[in-house]
XYZ file of C-alpha atoms in Angstrom:
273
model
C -73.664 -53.132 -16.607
C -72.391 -55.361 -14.295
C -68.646 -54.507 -13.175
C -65.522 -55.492 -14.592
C -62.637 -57.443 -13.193
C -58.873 -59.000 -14.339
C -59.989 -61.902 -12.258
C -62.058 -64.203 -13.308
C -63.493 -64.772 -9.675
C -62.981 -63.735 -6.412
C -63.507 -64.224 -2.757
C -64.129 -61.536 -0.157
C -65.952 -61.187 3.276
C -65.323 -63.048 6.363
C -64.229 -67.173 6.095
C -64.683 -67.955 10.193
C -68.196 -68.627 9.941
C -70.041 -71.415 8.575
C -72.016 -69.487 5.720
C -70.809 -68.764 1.887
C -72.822 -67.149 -0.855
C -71.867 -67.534 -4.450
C -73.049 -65.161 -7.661
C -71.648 -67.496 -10.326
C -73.393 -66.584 -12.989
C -73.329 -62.403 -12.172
C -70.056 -61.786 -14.241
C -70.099 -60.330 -17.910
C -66.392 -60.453 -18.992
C -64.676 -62.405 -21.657
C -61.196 -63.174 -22.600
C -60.232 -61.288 -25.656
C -59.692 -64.355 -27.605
C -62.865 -65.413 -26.883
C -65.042 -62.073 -27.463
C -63.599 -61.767 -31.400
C -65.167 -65.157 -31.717
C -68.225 -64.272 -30.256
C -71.449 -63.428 -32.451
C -74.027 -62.825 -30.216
C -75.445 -59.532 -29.406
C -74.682 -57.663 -26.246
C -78.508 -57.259 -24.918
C -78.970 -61.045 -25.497
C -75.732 -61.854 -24.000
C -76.812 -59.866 -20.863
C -80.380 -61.585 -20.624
C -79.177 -64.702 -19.944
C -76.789 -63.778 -17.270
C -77.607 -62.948 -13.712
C -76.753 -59.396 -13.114
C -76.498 -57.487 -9.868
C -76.581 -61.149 -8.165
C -73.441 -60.323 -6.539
C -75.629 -57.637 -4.550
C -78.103 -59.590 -3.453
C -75.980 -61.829 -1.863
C -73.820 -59.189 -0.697
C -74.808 -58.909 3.009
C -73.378 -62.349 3.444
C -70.548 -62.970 5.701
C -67.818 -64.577 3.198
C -69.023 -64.359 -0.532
C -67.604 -65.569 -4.068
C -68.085 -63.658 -7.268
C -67.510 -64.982 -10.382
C -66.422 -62.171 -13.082
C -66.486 -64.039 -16.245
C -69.492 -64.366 -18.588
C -71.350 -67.920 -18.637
C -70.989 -68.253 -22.216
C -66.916 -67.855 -21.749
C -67.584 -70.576 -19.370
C -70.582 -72.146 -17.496
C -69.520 -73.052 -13.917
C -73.163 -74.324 -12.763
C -72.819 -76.697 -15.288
C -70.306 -80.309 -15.541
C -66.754 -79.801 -17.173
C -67.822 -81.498 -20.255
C -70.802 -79.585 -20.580
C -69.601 -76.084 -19.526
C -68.717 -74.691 -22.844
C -71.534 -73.869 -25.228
C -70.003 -75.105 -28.419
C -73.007 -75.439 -30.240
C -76.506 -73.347 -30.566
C -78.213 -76.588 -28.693
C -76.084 -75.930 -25.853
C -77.387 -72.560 -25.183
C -80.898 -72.339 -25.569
C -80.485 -72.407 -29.437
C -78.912 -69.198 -29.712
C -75.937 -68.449 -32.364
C -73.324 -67.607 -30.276
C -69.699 -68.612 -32.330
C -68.869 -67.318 -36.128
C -67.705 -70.444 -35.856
C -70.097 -73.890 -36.422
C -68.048 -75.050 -32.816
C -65.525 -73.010 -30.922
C -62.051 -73.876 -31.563
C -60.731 -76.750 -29.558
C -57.838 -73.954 -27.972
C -60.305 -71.650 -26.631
C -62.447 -74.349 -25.328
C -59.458 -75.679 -23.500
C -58.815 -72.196 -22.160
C -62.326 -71.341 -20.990
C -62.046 -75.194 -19.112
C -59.029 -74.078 -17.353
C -61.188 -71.385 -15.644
C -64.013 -74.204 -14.626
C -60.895 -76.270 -12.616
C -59.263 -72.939 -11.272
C -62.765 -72.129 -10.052
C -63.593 -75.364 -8.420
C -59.950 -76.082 -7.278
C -59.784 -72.961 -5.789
C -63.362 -73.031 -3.851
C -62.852 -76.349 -3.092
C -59.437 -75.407 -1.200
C -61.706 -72.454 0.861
C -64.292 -75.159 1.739
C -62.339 -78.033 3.124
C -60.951 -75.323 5.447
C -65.006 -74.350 6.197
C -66.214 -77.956 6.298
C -63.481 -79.177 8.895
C -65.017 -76.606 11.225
C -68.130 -78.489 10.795
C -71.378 -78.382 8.617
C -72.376 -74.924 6.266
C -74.338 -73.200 4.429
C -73.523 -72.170 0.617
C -76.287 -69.855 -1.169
C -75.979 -70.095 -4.753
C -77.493 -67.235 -5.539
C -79.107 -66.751 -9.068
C -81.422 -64.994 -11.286
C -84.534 -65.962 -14.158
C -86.467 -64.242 -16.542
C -90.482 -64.054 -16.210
C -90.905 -62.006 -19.493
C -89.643 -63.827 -22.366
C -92.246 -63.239 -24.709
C -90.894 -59.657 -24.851
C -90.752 -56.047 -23.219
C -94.393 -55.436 -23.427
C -95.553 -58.920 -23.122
C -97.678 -59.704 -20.003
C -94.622 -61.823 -17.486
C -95.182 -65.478 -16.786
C -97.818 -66.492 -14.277
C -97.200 -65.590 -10.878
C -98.341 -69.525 -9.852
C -95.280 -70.998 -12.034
C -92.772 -68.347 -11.161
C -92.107 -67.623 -7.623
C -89.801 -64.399 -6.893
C -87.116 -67.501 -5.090
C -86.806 -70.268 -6.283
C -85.389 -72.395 -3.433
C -83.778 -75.529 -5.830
C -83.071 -78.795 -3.044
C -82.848 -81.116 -5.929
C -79.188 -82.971 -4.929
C -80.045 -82.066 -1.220
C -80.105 -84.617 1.540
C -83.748 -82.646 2.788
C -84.207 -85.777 5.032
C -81.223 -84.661 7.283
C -81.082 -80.959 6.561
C -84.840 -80.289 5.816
C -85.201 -78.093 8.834
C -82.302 -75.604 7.365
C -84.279 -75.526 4.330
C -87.535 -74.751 6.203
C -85.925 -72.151 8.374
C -84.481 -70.180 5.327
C -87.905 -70.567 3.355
C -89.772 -69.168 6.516
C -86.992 -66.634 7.635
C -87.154 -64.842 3.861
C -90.660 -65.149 3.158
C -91.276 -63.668 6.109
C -89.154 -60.503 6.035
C -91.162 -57.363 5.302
C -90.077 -55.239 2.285
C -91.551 -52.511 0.344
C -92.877 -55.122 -2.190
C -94.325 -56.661 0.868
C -93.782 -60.479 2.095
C -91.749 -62.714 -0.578
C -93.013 -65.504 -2.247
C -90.339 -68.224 -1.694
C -90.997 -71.466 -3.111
C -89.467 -74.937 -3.303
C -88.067 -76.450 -7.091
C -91.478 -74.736 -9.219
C -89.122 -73.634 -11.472
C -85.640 -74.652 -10.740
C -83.970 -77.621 -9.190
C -80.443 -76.585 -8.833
C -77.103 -77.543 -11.359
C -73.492 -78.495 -11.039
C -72.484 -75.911 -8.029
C -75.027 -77.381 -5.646
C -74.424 -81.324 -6.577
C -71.195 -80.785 -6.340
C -71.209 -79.174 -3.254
C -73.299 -81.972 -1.667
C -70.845 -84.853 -3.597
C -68.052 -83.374 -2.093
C -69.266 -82.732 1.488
C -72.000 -85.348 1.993
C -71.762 -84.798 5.487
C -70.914 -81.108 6.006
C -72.293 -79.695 2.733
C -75.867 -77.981 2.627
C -76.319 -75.873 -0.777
C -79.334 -74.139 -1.443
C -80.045 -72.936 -5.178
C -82.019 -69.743 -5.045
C -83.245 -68.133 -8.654
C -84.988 -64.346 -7.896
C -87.163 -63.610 -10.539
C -85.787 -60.338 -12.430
C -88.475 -58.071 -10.947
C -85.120 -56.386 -9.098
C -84.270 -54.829 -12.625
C -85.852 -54.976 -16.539
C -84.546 -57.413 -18.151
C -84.998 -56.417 -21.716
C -82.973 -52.975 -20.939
C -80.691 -54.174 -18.231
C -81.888 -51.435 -15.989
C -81.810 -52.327 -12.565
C -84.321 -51.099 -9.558
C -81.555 -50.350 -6.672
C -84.254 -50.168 -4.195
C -85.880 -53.998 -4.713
C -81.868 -55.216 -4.536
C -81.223 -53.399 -1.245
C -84.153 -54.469 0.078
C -84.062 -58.244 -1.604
C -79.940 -58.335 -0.022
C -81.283 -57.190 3.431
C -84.114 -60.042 3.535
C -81.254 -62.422 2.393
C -78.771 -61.137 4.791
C -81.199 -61.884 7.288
C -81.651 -65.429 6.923
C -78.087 -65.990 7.873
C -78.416 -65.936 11.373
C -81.411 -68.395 11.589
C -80.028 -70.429 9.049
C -76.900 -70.787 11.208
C -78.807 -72.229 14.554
C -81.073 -74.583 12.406
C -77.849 -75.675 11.501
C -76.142 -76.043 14.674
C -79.370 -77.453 15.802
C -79.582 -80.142 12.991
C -76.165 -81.210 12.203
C -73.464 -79.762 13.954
C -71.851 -79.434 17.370
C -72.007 -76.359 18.891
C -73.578 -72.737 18.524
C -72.088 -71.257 14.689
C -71.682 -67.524 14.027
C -71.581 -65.627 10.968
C -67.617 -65.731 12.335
């Protein structure tokens, strides 16, 4: 289960570099008001969240985690779209005993959506006036839907990362991108090499666009889904090998990723700080 906080995010790690990894989807806590409105089972709840995404990303120099469940509130998606009041908004499923969520608890899971992006916003003006970054946006996906003992999703369709670039300026920062793609296919882990691809499955959402809106200049935010082979998804059970070794070959992009940078758009010779 993934862990618990007051907070509804938080920041940690080192803010001197030019690197930031976010796990914005890795939380599973809800306000009190909103879990006695809340219908849906636990084990469903759970599936569509991104556990243990926090440690993946974890060997990142300066890091946000986001505690609360998305369906309290759906950062990687618009403000006007980051509630699910109604099954359509979530995949169909019956999440409220309510036909819509009251308008009160809406307005209070919104609140966290402008504290979140107020707050990060405050940590990257300081990061961007140092001169371009980096921001991972590190989530999850399922590849067995049809159930436990279903055969997963083809391999061809469903890389292990998903690198999303879909808001990215990959004319000015496409060597970045090529450097991380190359850096973590190429690390050796006990699952052998890592198939990283570019938007098969996934695009990227609100955190990236808005990242690249914000700093059109400065900003480069890579979406990157891992495929749930780090854990079961139907049980929740997670392999703590594959996410060691899956946070190592992530941790080691950073460097790399840092002189492409430098390299590409920036003045002078970045650091993890």
């Amino acid at each position: 289960m993934p862990p618990t906080s007051t907070d509804a995010f938080s920041f940690s790690g080192d803010w001197s570099g030019q690197l930031v990894a976010t796990a914005i989807h890795t939380g599973h806590d809800l306000r009190d008001d909103i879990a006695s409105h809340l219908v849906l089972d636990e084990d469903t709840r759970l599936r569509e969240e991104d556990p243990f995404t926090d440690l993946i990303g974890a060997e990142c120099p300066a890091r946000v985690v986001v505690h609360r469940s998305r369906f309290e509130v759906d950062l990687n998606r618009p403000r006007e779209e980051a509630v699910y009041r109604r099954p359509e908004d979530a995949w169909d499923l019956h999440v409220w005993r309510e036909a819509e969520l009251p308008d009160d608890l809406t307005e209070g899971s919104l609140a966290v959506h402008d504290a979140f992006y107020a707050a990060l916003g405050e940590r990257l003006d300081a990061v961007a006036a140092r001169g371009p970054f980096v921001l991972y946006d590190v989530h999850s996906y399922n590849h067995r839907r049809d159930g436990a003992d279903e055969p997963e999703a083809p391999g061809g369709e469903n890389p292990e990362v998903n690198v999303g670039t879909g808001s990215l300026d990959r004319d000015r920062w496409g060597d970045v991108v090529d450097v991380f793609m190359s850096t973590l296919a190429g690390t050796d882990t006990a699952g052998g090499e890592i198939d990283v691809r570019e938007n098969v499955r996934f695009k990227g959402a609100n955190l990236c666009a808005w990242v690249h809106e914000r700093y059109p200049d400065h900003g480069v935010a890579l979406a990157l889904e891992f495929k749930k082979t780090y854990m079961d998804e139907w049980t929740g059970q997670p392999d703590r090998a594959r996410i060691a070794d899956l946070a190592r070959a992530l941790g080691q992009t950073v460097d790399p990723v840092l002189r492409a940078l430098a390299a590409t758009g920036g003045s002078g010779q970045f650091a993890r700080g």
